[in-house]
Short mmCIF file of the C-alpha atoms (twelve columns), coordinates in Angstrom:
data_MODEL
# 
_entry.id   MODEL 
# 
loop_
_atom_site.group_PDB 
_atom_site.id 
_atom_site.type_symbol 
_atom_site.label_atom_id 
_atom_site.label_alt_id 
_atom_site.label_comp_id 
_atom_site.label_asym_id 
_atom_site.label_seq_id 
_atom_site.Cartn_x 
_atom_site.Cartn_y 
_atom_site.Cartn_z 
_atom_site.pdbx_PDB_model_num 
ATOM 1   C CA . MET A 1   105.730 95.497  82.496  1 
ATOM 2   C CA . ARG A 2   105.531 98.996  83.938  1 
ATOM 3   C CA . TRP A 3   107.308 99.342  87.347  1 
ATOM 4   C CA . ALA A 4   107.488 101.666 90.251  1 
ATOM 5   C CA . LEU A 5   110.308 101.632 92.621  1 
ATOM 6   C CA . ILE A 6   109.310 102.111 96.380  1 
ATOM 7   C CA . GLY A 7   112.687 103.109 97.871  1 
ATOM 8   C CA . ALA A 8   115.512 104.988 96.198  1 
ATOM 9   C CA . SER A 9   117.957 102.470 97.553  1 
ATOM 10  C CA . THR A 10  121.545 101.303 96.835  1 
ATOM 11  C CA . ILE A 11  120.386 97.992  95.683  1 
ATOM 12  C CA . ALA A 12  117.920 99.568  93.300  1 
ATOM 13  C CA . ARG A 13  120.733 101.759 91.990  1 
ATOM 14  C CA . GLN A 14  123.384 99.074  91.621  1 
ATOM 15  C CA . TYR A 15  121.273 96.268  90.371  1 
ATOM 16  C CA . MET A 16  117.538 96.484  90.012  1 
ATOM 17  C CA . VAL A 17  117.188 99.443  87.609  1 
ATOM 18  C CA . GLY A 18  119.441 97.702  85.089  1 
ATOM 19  C CA . ALA A 19  117.823 94.237  85.710  1 
ATOM 20  C CA . ILE A 20  114.279 95.481  85.014  1 
ATOM 21  C CA . ARG A 21  115.284 97.427  81.901  1 
ATOM 22  C CA . ALA A 22  117.331 94.326  80.676  1 
ATOM 23  C CA . GLN A 23  114.061 92.345  80.976  1 
ATOM 24  C CA . HIS A 24  112.164 95.005  78.879  1 
ATOM 25  C CA . GLY A 25  110.578 96.487  81.899  1 
ATOM 26  C CA . GLU A 26  109.774 100.162 82.074  1 
ATOM 27  C CA . ILE A 27  110.334 102.101 85.326  1 
ATOM 28  C CA . SER A 28  107.943 105.130 85.582  1 
ATOM 29  C CA . HIS A 29  108.134 106.180 89.173  1 
ATOM 30  C CA . VAL A 30  110.467 106.293 92.097  1 
ATOM 31  C CA . LEU A 31  109.434 107.011 95.794  1 
ATOM 32  C CA . SER A 32  111.498 107.918 98.738  1 
ATOM 33  C CA . ALA A 33  110.661 109.505 102.193 1 
ATOM 34  C CA . SER A 34  112.700 112.383 100.804 1 
ATOM 35  C CA . ALA A 35  111.384 114.075 97.739  1 
ATOM 36  C CA . GLU A 36  114.766 115.528 97.056  1 
ATOM 37  C CA . ARG A 37  116.261 112.038 97.273  1 
ATOM 38  C CA . ALA A 38  113.655 110.643 95.032  1 
ATOM 39  C CA . ARG A 39  114.169 113.480 92.428  1 
ATOM 40  C CA . ALA A 40  118.025 113.088 92.464  1 
ATOM 41  C CA . PHE A 41  117.533 109.306 91.955  1 
ATOM 42  C CA . ALA A 42  115.138 109.863 89.046  1 
ATOM 43  C CA . ASP A 43  117.376 112.315 87.343  1 
ATOM 44  C CA . GLU A 44  120.280 109.852 87.701  1 
ATOM 45  C CA . HIS A 45  118.354 107.025 86.110  1 
ATOM 46  C CA . HIS A 46  116.093 108.894 83.604  1 
ATOM 47  C CA . ILE A 47  112.925 107.888 85.525  1 
ATOM 48  C CA . PRO A 48  110.022 110.289 84.563  1 
ATOM 49  C CA . ARG A 49  108.281 110.670 87.869  1 
ATOM 50  C CA . SER A 50  109.428 110.830 91.545  1 
ATOM 51  C CA . GLY A 51  107.967 111.794 94.873  1 
ATOM 52  C CA . ASN A 52  107.309 110.811 98.554  1 
ATOM 53  C CA . ASP A 53  103.540 110.249 98.240  1 
ATOM 54  C CA . LEU A 54  102.788 106.491 98.260  1 
ATOM 55  C CA . LYS A 55  99.084  106.952 97.638  1 
ATOM 56  C CA . GLU A 56  99.637  109.140 94.643  1 
ATOM 57  C CA . LEU A 57  102.142 106.760 93.241  1 
ATOM 58  C CA . LEU A 58  99.766  103.744 93.591  1 
ATOM 59  C CA . SER A 59  96.844  105.599 92.066  1 
ATOM 60  C CA . ASP A 60  98.494  105.434 88.728  1 
ATOM 61  C CA . PRO A 61  96.555  102.777 86.704  1 
ATOM 62  C CA . HIS A 62  99.493  102.379 84.257  1 
ATOM 63  C CA . ILE A 63  101.747 100.804 86.975  1 
ATOM 64  C CA . ASP A 64  101.778 96.985  86.952  1 
ATOM 65  C CA . ALA A 65  104.144 96.153  89.635  1 
ATOM 66  C CA . VAL A 66  106.202 97.747  92.498  1 
ATOM 67  C CA . TYR A 67  109.684 96.763  93.746  1 
ATOM 68  C CA . ILE A 68  110.011 97.644  97.519  1 
ATOM 69  C CA . SER A 69  113.507 98.232  98.988  1 
ATOM 70  C CA . THR A 70  112.882 100.545 101.824 1 
ATOM 71  C CA . THR A 71  114.040 99.876  105.394 1 
ATOM 72  C CA . ASN A 72  112.481 96.694  106.717 1 
ATOM 73  C CA . GLU A 73  109.778 98.199  109.082 1 
ATOM 74  C CA . LYS A 74  108.133 99.955  106.127 1 
ATOM 75  C CA . HIS A 75  107.529 96.866  104.047 1 
ATOM 76  C CA . LEU A 76  104.258 95.799  105.524 1 
ATOM 77  C CA . GLN A 77  102.391 99.088  105.048 1 
ATOM 78  C CA . GLN A 78  103.809 99.717  101.634 1 
ATOM 79  C CA . ALA A 79  103.152 96.069  100.416 1 
ATOM 80  C CA . LEU A 80  99.615  96.101  101.722 1 
ATOM 81  C CA . ALA A 81  98.898  99.401  100.005 1 
ATOM 82  C CA . ALA A 82  100.293 98.207  96.749  1 
ATOM 83  C CA . VAL A 83  98.197  94.991  96.797  1 
ATOM 84  C CA . LYS A 84  95.158  97.059  97.711  1 
ATOM 85  C CA . ALA A 85  95.829  99.208  94.607  1 
ATOM 86  C CA . GLY A 86  96.026  96.066  92.509  1 
ATOM 87  C CA . LYS A 87  99.856  95.945  91.808  1 
ATOM 88  C CA . HIS A 88  102.008 92.940  91.869  1 
ATOM 89  C CA . VAL A 89  104.902 93.034  94.399  1 
ATOM 90  C CA . LEU A 90  108.532 92.216  94.491  1 
ATOM 91  C CA . CYS A 91  109.721 92.871  97.990  1 
ATOM 92  C CA . GLU A 92  113.308 92.826  99.407  1 
ATOM 93  C CA . LYS A 93  114.104 90.631  102.398 1 
ATOM 94  C CA . PRO A 94  113.330 90.226  105.166 1 
ATOM 95  C CA . LEU A 95  109.626 90.814  104.125 1 
ATOM 96  C CA . ALA A 96  108.820 92.182  107.612 1 
ATOM 97  C CA . LEU A 97  109.796 92.308  111.275 1 
ATOM 98  C CA . THR A 98  107.401 89.626  112.404 1 
ATOM 99  C CA . LEU A 99  106.074 86.382  110.986 1 
ATOM 100 C CA . ASP A 100 102.453 87.563  111.258 1 
ATOM 101 C CA . ASP A 101 103.145 90.757  109.235 1 
ATOM 102 C CA . ALA A 102 105.058 88.842  106.558 1 
ATOM 103 C CA . SER A 103 102.203 86.268  106.313 1 
ATOM 104 C CA . ALA A 104 99.654  89.093  106.056 1 
ATOM 105 C CA . MET A 105 101.351 90.503  103.037 1 
ATOM 106 C CA . VAL A 106 101.602 87.188  101.235 1 
ATOM 107 C CA . ARG A 107 98.054  86.311  102.131 1 
ATOM 108 C CA . ALA A 108 96.610  89.685  100.922 1 
ATOM 109 C CA . ALA A 109 98.352  89.256  97.566  1 
ATOM 110 C CA . ARG A 110 97.102  85.709  97.178  1 
ATOM 111 C CA . GLU A 111 93.521  86.680  97.943  1 
ATOM 112 C CA . ALA A 112 93.746  89.499  95.411  1 
ATOM 113 C CA . GLY A 113 95.085  87.205  92.726  1 
ATOM 114 C CA . LEU A 114 98.454  89.109  92.497  1 
ATOM 115 C CA . VAL A 115 101.977 87.911  92.175  1 
ATOM 116 C CA . PHE A 116 104.022 88.438  95.389  1 
ATOM 117 C CA . ALA A 117 107.724 87.585  95.283  1 
ATOM 118 C CA . THR A 118 110.774 87.971  97.512  1 
ATOM 119 C CA . ASN A 119 114.024 89.151  96.101  1 
ATOM 120 C CA . HIS A 120 116.172 86.274  97.243  1 
ATOM 121 C CA . HIS A 121 118.861 86.762  94.575  1 
ATOM 122 C CA . LEU A 122 121.174 83.760  95.492  1 
ATOM 123 C CA . ARG A 123 118.818 81.127  94.375  1 
ATOM 124 C CA . CYS A 124 118.827 82.930  90.983  1 
ATOM 125 C CA . SER A 125 122.544 82.432  90.542  1 
ATOM 126 C CA . GLY A 126 124.034 79.892  88.160  1 
ATOM 127 C CA . SER A 127 126.474 78.632  90.877  1 
ATOM 128 C CA . HIS A 128 123.675 77.781  93.431  1 
ATOM 129 C CA . ARG A 129 121.662 76.152  90.662  1 
ATOM 130 C CA . ALA A 130 124.647 74.041  89.728  1 
ATOM 131 C CA . VAL A 131 125.058 72.918  93.355  1 
ATOM 132 C CA . ARG A 132 121.430 72.027  93.686  1 
ATOM 133 C CA . GLY A 133 121.711 69.992  90.550  1 
ATOM 134 C CA . LEU A 134 124.668 68.021  91.758  1 
ATOM 135 C CA . ILE A 135 122.799 67.296  94.970  1 
ATOM 136 C CA . ALA A 136 119.534 66.187  93.177  1 
ATOM 137 C CA . SER A 137 121.347 64.038  90.557  1 
ATOM 138 C CA . GLY A 138 122.989 62.009  93.488  1 
ATOM 139 C CA . ARG A 139 126.639 62.939  92.751  1 
ATOM 140 C CA . ILE A 140 127.481 63.188  96.485  1 
ATOM 141 C CA . GLY A 141 125.023 60.563  97.772  1 
ATOM 142 C CA . ARG A 142 122.976 61.262  100.835 1 
ATOM 143 C CA . VAL A 143 123.580 64.891  102.117 1 
ATOM 144 C CA . LEU A 144 125.155 64.783  105.619 1 
ATOM 145 C CA . SER A 145 125.913 68.517  106.181 1 
ATOM 146 C CA . LEU A 146 125.824 72.028  104.586 1 
ATOM 147 C CA . ARG A 147 128.129 74.635  105.731 1 
ATOM 148 C CA . LEU A 148 127.339 78.278  104.852 1 
ATOM 149 C CA . HIS A 149 130.063 80.921  105.093 1 
ATOM 150 C CA . HIS A 150 128.597 84.375  104.678 1 
ATOM 151 C CA . ALA A 151 130.881 86.584  106.927 1 
ATOM 152 C CA . VAL A 152 131.701 89.723  105.020 1 
ATOM 153 C CA . PHE A 153 132.635 93.391  105.790 1 
ATOM 154 C CA . LEU A 154 129.592 95.694  105.553 1 
ATOM 155 C CA . PRO A 155 130.862 98.736  103.568 1 
ATOM 156 C CA . PRO A 156 130.360 102.285 105.142 1 
ATOM 157 C CA . HIS A 157 127.781 103.364 102.657 1 
ATOM 158 C CA . LEU A 158 125.571 100.291 103.701 1 
ATOM 159 C CA . GLN A 159 126.063 100.545 107.536 1 
ATOM 160 C CA . GLY A 160 123.600 103.132 108.945 1 
ATOM 161 C CA . TRP A 161 120.445 101.546 110.102 1 
ATOM 162 C CA . ARG A 162 121.741 98.035  109.557 1 
ATOM 163 C CA . ILE A 163 124.123 98.401  112.486 1 
ATOM 164 C CA . ASN A 164 122.311 100.808 114.826 1 
ATOM 165 C CA . SER A 165 118.562 100.667 114.447 1 
ATOM 166 C CA . PRO A 166 116.591 97.640  115.764 1 
ATOM 167 C CA . ASP A 167 113.306 99.383  115.047 1 
ATOM 168 C CA . ALA A 168 114.314 99.469  111.407 1 
ATOM 169 C CA . GLY A 169 115.215 95.804  111.324 1 
ATOM 170 C CA . GLY A 170 118.832 96.246  111.598 1 
ATOM 171 C CA . GLY A 171 121.327 93.439  112.509 1 
ATOM 172 C CA . VAL A 172 123.144 90.889  110.627 1 
ATOM 173 C CA . ILE A 173 120.435 88.070  111.241 1 
ATOM 174 C CA . PRO A 174 117.649 89.824  109.345 1 
ATOM 175 C CA . ASP A 175 120.043 91.063  106.756 1 
ATOM 176 C CA . ILE A 176 122.103 87.986  105.957 1 
ATOM 177 C CA . THR A 177 120.696 84.946  107.931 1 
ATOM 178 C CA . VAL A 178 117.518 85.270  105.844 1 
ATOM 179 C CA . HIS A 179 119.557 84.698  102.730 1 
ATOM 180 C CA . ASP A 180 121.262 81.620  104.070 1 
ATOM 181 C CA . ALA A 181 117.993 80.211  105.248 1 
ATOM 182 C CA . ASP A 182 116.805 80.542  101.711 1 
ATOM 183 C CA . VAL A 183 119.834 79.045  100.295 1 
ATOM 184 C CA . ALA A 184 119.593 75.863  102.502 1 
ATOM 185 C CA . ARG A 185 115.959 75.491  101.643 1 
ATOM 186 C CA . PHE A 186 116.637 75.958  97.950  1 
ATOM 187 C CA . LEU A 187 119.688 73.488  97.935  1 
ATOM 188 C CA . LEU A 188 118.294 70.847  100.133 1 
ATOM 189 C CA . GLY A 189 114.559 71.070  99.431  1 
ATOM 190 C CA . GLU A 190 113.554 70.925  103.034 1 
ATOM 191 C CA . ASP A 191 112.768 73.322  105.888 1 
ATOM 192 C CA . PRO A 192 114.878 73.577  109.081 1 
ATOM 193 C CA . ILE A 193 113.182 72.125  112.105 1 
ATOM 194 C CA . SER A 194 115.095 73.596  114.974 1 
ATOM 195 C CA . VAL A 195 118.125 75.851  115.626 1 
ATOM 196 C CA . VAL A 196 120.830 76.623  118.202 1 
ATOM 197 C CA . ALA A 197 122.758 79.813  117.888 1 
ATOM 198 C CA . GLN A 198 125.021 82.567  119.299 1 
ATOM 199 C CA . MET A 199 125.287 86.114  118.264 1 
ATOM 200 C CA . THR A 200 127.442 89.080  119.383 1 
ATOM 201 C CA . SER A 201 128.630 92.737  118.478 1 
ATOM 202 C CA . SER A 202 132.165 92.369  117.280 1 
ATOM 203 C CA . GLY A 203 132.923 95.888  116.201 1 
ATOM 204 C CA . LEU A 204 130.053 97.477  114.241 1 
ATOM 205 C CA . GLY A 205 126.760 96.680  116.019 1 
ATOM 206 C CA . GLU A 206 125.243 99.270  118.176 1 
ATOM 207 C CA . GLY A 207 122.164 97.921  119.863 1 
ATOM 208 C CA . VAL A 208 122.101 94.962  117.240 1 
ATOM 209 C CA . GLU A 209 124.141 91.913  116.561 1 
ATOM 210 C CA . ASP A 210 126.766 92.175  113.809 1 
ATOM 211 C CA . SER A 211 127.820 88.409  113.962 1 
ATOM 212 C CA . ALA A 212 125.997 85.242  114.290 1 
ATOM 213 C CA . MET A 213 126.586 81.548  114.084 1 
ATOM 214 C CA . SER A 214 123.934 78.806  114.276 1 
ATOM 215 C CA . VAL A 215 123.369 75.059  113.594 1 
ATOM 216 C CA . TRP A 216 120.053 73.949  112.157 1 
ATOM 217 C CA . THR A 217 118.452 70.489  112.254 1 
ATOM 218 C CA . MET A 218 116.846 69.401  109.043 1 
ATOM 219 C CA . PRO A 219 114.049 66.790  108.657 1 
ATOM 220 C CA . SER A 220 116.350 64.443  106.683 1 
ATOM 221 C CA . GLY A 221 118.831 64.452  109.617 1 
ATOM 222 C CA . ALA A 222 121.386 66.655  107.779 1 
ATOM 223 C CA . MET A 223 122.932 69.429  109.721 1 
ATOM 224 C CA . VAL A 224 123.456 73.018  108.605 1 
ATOM 225 C CA . MET A 225 126.037 75.320  110.011 1 
ATOM 226 C CA . SER A 226 125.658 79.010  109.086 1 
ATOM 227 C CA . HIS A 227 127.968 81.838  109.837 1 
ATOM 228 C CA . GLU A 228 127.112 85.574  109.092 1 
ATOM 229 C CA . SER A 229 128.841 88.772  109.952 1 
ATOM 230 C CA . PHE A 230 129.399 92.496  108.997 1 
ATOM 231 C CA . THR A 231 132.881 92.563  110.472 1 
ATOM 232 C CA . HIS A 232 134.961 90.065  108.532 1 
ATOM 233 C CA . PRO A 233 136.951 91.783  105.624 1 
ATOM 234 C CA . PHE A 234 138.981 89.049  104.597 1 
ATOM 235 C CA . ALA A 235 136.980 85.821  105.329 1 
ATOM 236 C CA . GLY A 236 135.691 85.249  101.898 1 
ATOM 237 C CA . SER A 237 132.203 83.487  101.295 1 
ATOM 238 C CA . GLY A 238 131.057 80.233  100.150 1 
ATOM 239 C CA . LEU A 239 129.313 77.076  100.912 1 
ATOM 240 C CA . GLU A 240 130.094 73.336  101.310 1 
ATOM 241 C CA . VAL A 241 127.850 70.304  100.942 1 
ATOM 242 C CA . HIS A 242 129.136 67.059  102.289 1 
ATOM 243 C CA . GLY A 243 127.567 63.619  101.458 1 
ATOM 244 C CA . THR A 244 128.103 59.928  101.664 1 
ATOM 245 C CA . GLU A 245 129.636 59.759  98.281  1 
ATOM 246 C CA . GLY A 246 131.288 63.186  97.796  1 
ATOM 247 C CA . SER A 247 131.656 66.797  98.683  1 
ATOM 248 C CA . ILE A 248 130.938 70.152  96.942  1 
ATOM 249 C CA . PHE A 249 133.156 73.196  97.572  1 
ATOM 250 C CA . ALA A 250 131.550 76.517  96.152  1 
ATOM 251 C CA . ARG A 251 133.847 79.415  96.865  1 
ATOM 252 C CA . ASP A 252 132.991 83.149  96.684  1 
ATOM 253 C CA . VAL A 253 129.398 82.392  95.663  1 
ATOM 254 C CA . MET A 254 127.532 84.194  98.459  1 
ATOM 255 C CA . THR A 255 127.401 87.409  96.444  1 
ATOM 256 C CA . GLN A 256 125.198 89.645  94.218  1 
ATOM 257 C CA . ASN A 257 127.510 88.982  91.225  1 
ATOM 258 C CA . PRO A 258 127.819 85.856  88.989  1 
ATOM 259 C CA . ILE A 259 131.352 84.919  90.240  1 
ATOM 260 C CA . GLY A 260 133.062 82.101  92.159  1 
ATOM 261 C CA . SER A 261 134.114 78.583  91.595  1 
ATOM 262 C CA . ILE A 262 132.652 75.110  92.287  1 
ATOM 263 C CA . GLU A 263 134.549 71.812  92.763  1 
ATOM 264 C CA . LEU A 264 133.255 68.414  93.230  1 
ATOM 265 C CA . VAL A 265 135.319 65.850  95.188  1 
ATOM 266 C CA . THR A 266 134.440 62.178  95.068  1 
ATOM 267 C CA . SER A 267 136.305 58.847  95.010  1 
ATOM 268 C CA . SER A 268 137.000 59.540  91.419  1 
ATOM 269 C CA . GLY A 269 138.959 62.676  92.148  1 
ATOM 270 C CA . ARG A 270 138.309 66.462  91.792  1 
ATOM 271 C CA . GLU A 271 136.139 67.979  89.153  1 
ATOM 272 C CA . VAL A 272 135.705 71.594  88.277  1 
ATOM 273 C CA . ILE A 273 131.999 72.235  87.710  1 
ATOM 274 C CA . CYS A 274 131.076 74.934  85.164  1 
ATOM 275 C CA . PHE A 275 127.941 77.115  85.695  1 
ATOM 276 C CA . ASP A 276 125.999 79.866  83.892  1 
ATOM 277 C CA . GLN A 277 127.115 83.250  84.760  1 
ATOM 278 C CA . HIS A 278 123.884 85.132  84.132  1 
ATOM 279 C CA . ASP A 279 122.939 88.133  86.095  1 
ATOM 280 C CA . LEU A 280 121.179 87.072  89.308  1 
ATOM 281 C CA . TYR A 281 118.657 90.000  89.498  1 
ATOM 282 C CA . GLY A 282 117.883 89.908  85.821  1 
ATOM 283 C CA . GLU A 283 116.874 86.227  86.445  1 
ATOM 284 C CA . SER A 284 114.684 87.227  89.244  1 
ATOM 285 C CA . ILE A 285 112.950 89.767  87.066  1 
ATOM 286 C CA . ARG A 286 112.500 87.404  84.174  1 
ATOM 287 C CA . ARG A 287 110.840 85.017  86.520  1 
ATOM 288 C CA . PHE A 288 108.723 87.595  88.042  1 
ATOM 289 C CA . HIS A 289 107.650 88.820  84.473  1 
ATOM 290 C CA . ALA A 290 106.707 85.307  83.497  1 
ATOM 291 C CA . ALA A 291 104.723 84.635  86.605  1 
ATOM 292 C CA . VAL A 292 102.774 87.743  86.044  1 
ATOM 293 C CA . ALA A 293 101.947 86.461  82.451  1 
ATOM 294 C CA . GLY A 294 100.734 83.200  83.987  1 
ATOM 295 C CA . ASP A 295 103.893 81.115  83.386  1 
ATOM 296 C CA . GLY A 296 104.985 79.466  86.590  1 
ATOM 297 C CA . GLU A 297 105.990 81.070  89.869  1 
ATOM 298 C CA . PRO A 298 108.559 83.839  90.642  1 
ATOM 299 C CA . ALA A 299 112.079 82.465  91.642  1 
ATOM 300 C CA . ALA A 300 111.274 83.022  95.255  1 
ATOM 301 C CA . THR A 301 107.759 83.333  96.242  1 
ATOM 302 C CA . GLY A 302 106.174 85.113  99.144  1 
ATOM 303 C CA . LEU A 303 106.055 81.860  101.026 1 
ATOM 304 C CA . ASP A 304 109.808 81.557  100.413 1 
ATOM 305 C CA . GLY A 305 110.137 84.863  102.078 1 
ATOM 306 C CA . VAL A 306 108.113 83.984  105.114 1 
ATOM 307 C CA . LYS A 307 109.932 80.731  105.618 1 
ATOM 308 C CA . SER A 308 113.264 82.426  105.525 1 
ATOM 309 C CA . LEU A 309 112.223 84.980  108.034 1 
ATOM 310 C CA . ALA A 310 110.872 82.304  110.271 1 
ATOM 311 C CA . VAL A 311 114.404 80.707  110.297 1 
ATOM 312 C CA . ALA A 312 116.046 84.003  110.972 1 
ATOM 313 C CA . LEU A 313 113.692 84.759  113.887 1 
ATOM 314 C CA . ALA A 314 114.408 81.327  115.343 1 
ATOM 315 C CA . VAL A 315 118.149 81.905  115.125 1 
ATOM 316 C CA . ARG A 316 117.830 85.240  116.889 1 
ATOM 317 C CA . GLU A 317 115.658 83.921  119.640 1 
ATOM 318 C CA . ALA A 318 117.851 80.947  120.124 1 
ATOM 319 C CA . ALA A 319 121.001 83.225  120.502 1 
ATOM 320 C CA . ALA A 320 119.138 85.583  122.808 1 
ATOM 321 C CA . ARG A 321 117.807 82.787  125.072 1 
ATOM 322 C CA . GLY A 322 120.669 80.272  124.814 1 
ATOM 323 C CA . VAL A 323 118.453 77.360  124.113 1 
ATOM 324 C CA . ARG A 324 117.344 75.277  121.099 1 
ATOM 325 C CA . ILE A 325 114.360 76.912  119.272 1 
ATOM 326 C CA . ASP A 326 111.754 75.116  117.068 1 
ATOM 327 C CA . VAL A 327 111.186 76.976  113.903 1 
ATOM 328 C CA . ASN A 328 107.602 78.413  113.689 1 
ATOM 329 C CA . TYR A 329 106.440 78.764  110.053 1 
ATOM 330 C CA . GLY A 330 102.990 80.086  110.899 1 
ATOM 331 C CA . ASP A 331 99.892  79.254  109.091 1 
ATOM 332 C CA . VAL A 332 100.704 80.458  105.520 1 
ATOM 333 C CA . ARG A 333 100.924 77.514  102.943 1 
# 
């Protein structure tokens, strides 16, 4: 697979360049709004070509796929251009700022016969897959509730537009709630129906929320409680799944790295659950390459990205209006 990076981003630098190469992918181009930034990124990672001209990049017939990690408001135009040029797309979350835009991206790729994936890394982790396996095997009985703790401190080098630019898609809800929505869907195998929520600025947000709490109703009757923040340096992250026959406690697993621990508690006592500690992004790329080769689907499809965005948009609307909001998933299937 021959890749181009659209966005000389921190996540590309820290995780995706290595993941693509570990899965035998070749990176030939990197694009940024700043040609100088692109050149510096290319030099750092030994990428042959760089620039700020999207049309020129996409005109290269040797590029098979693009990875998009620009600011959120740019995803729509860049993804549609990539699809028009016949490239497969792996896009960061949220896919877009609106449900219609996200759906348009996914629909365009589907009509063109191209793979479109969302880079929801958490569902690629060994820990989350182990938790899903425990649920699916009936170890905790019928699921009653899921609690997601994803309140962290956003480091200074990642703040910028995430804390002060609504137009770029800033705020903790588009940045982290979309992840938690995907985790809930992945673990429970169902889509939230409605949400109630509150949001606030608790120290970092300038015109956008930096903390949110919400409760979601699921079709099975299970309840999901979700907490996201940019301002909690010592809270730790994790999830709990409580059922009629047991509970699962997964600590420090809402992360980009294969760390954390899982404990299953039932009437038989406490059991430490082991899990595979593979690279999350490497697994995402492995599944993407397989999908392009005709072997199954990517780890998180475009539809998964649309649905996680739909939940996040409902959370923000519920918090802004102070009422229960039904989640609108649009017409993409």
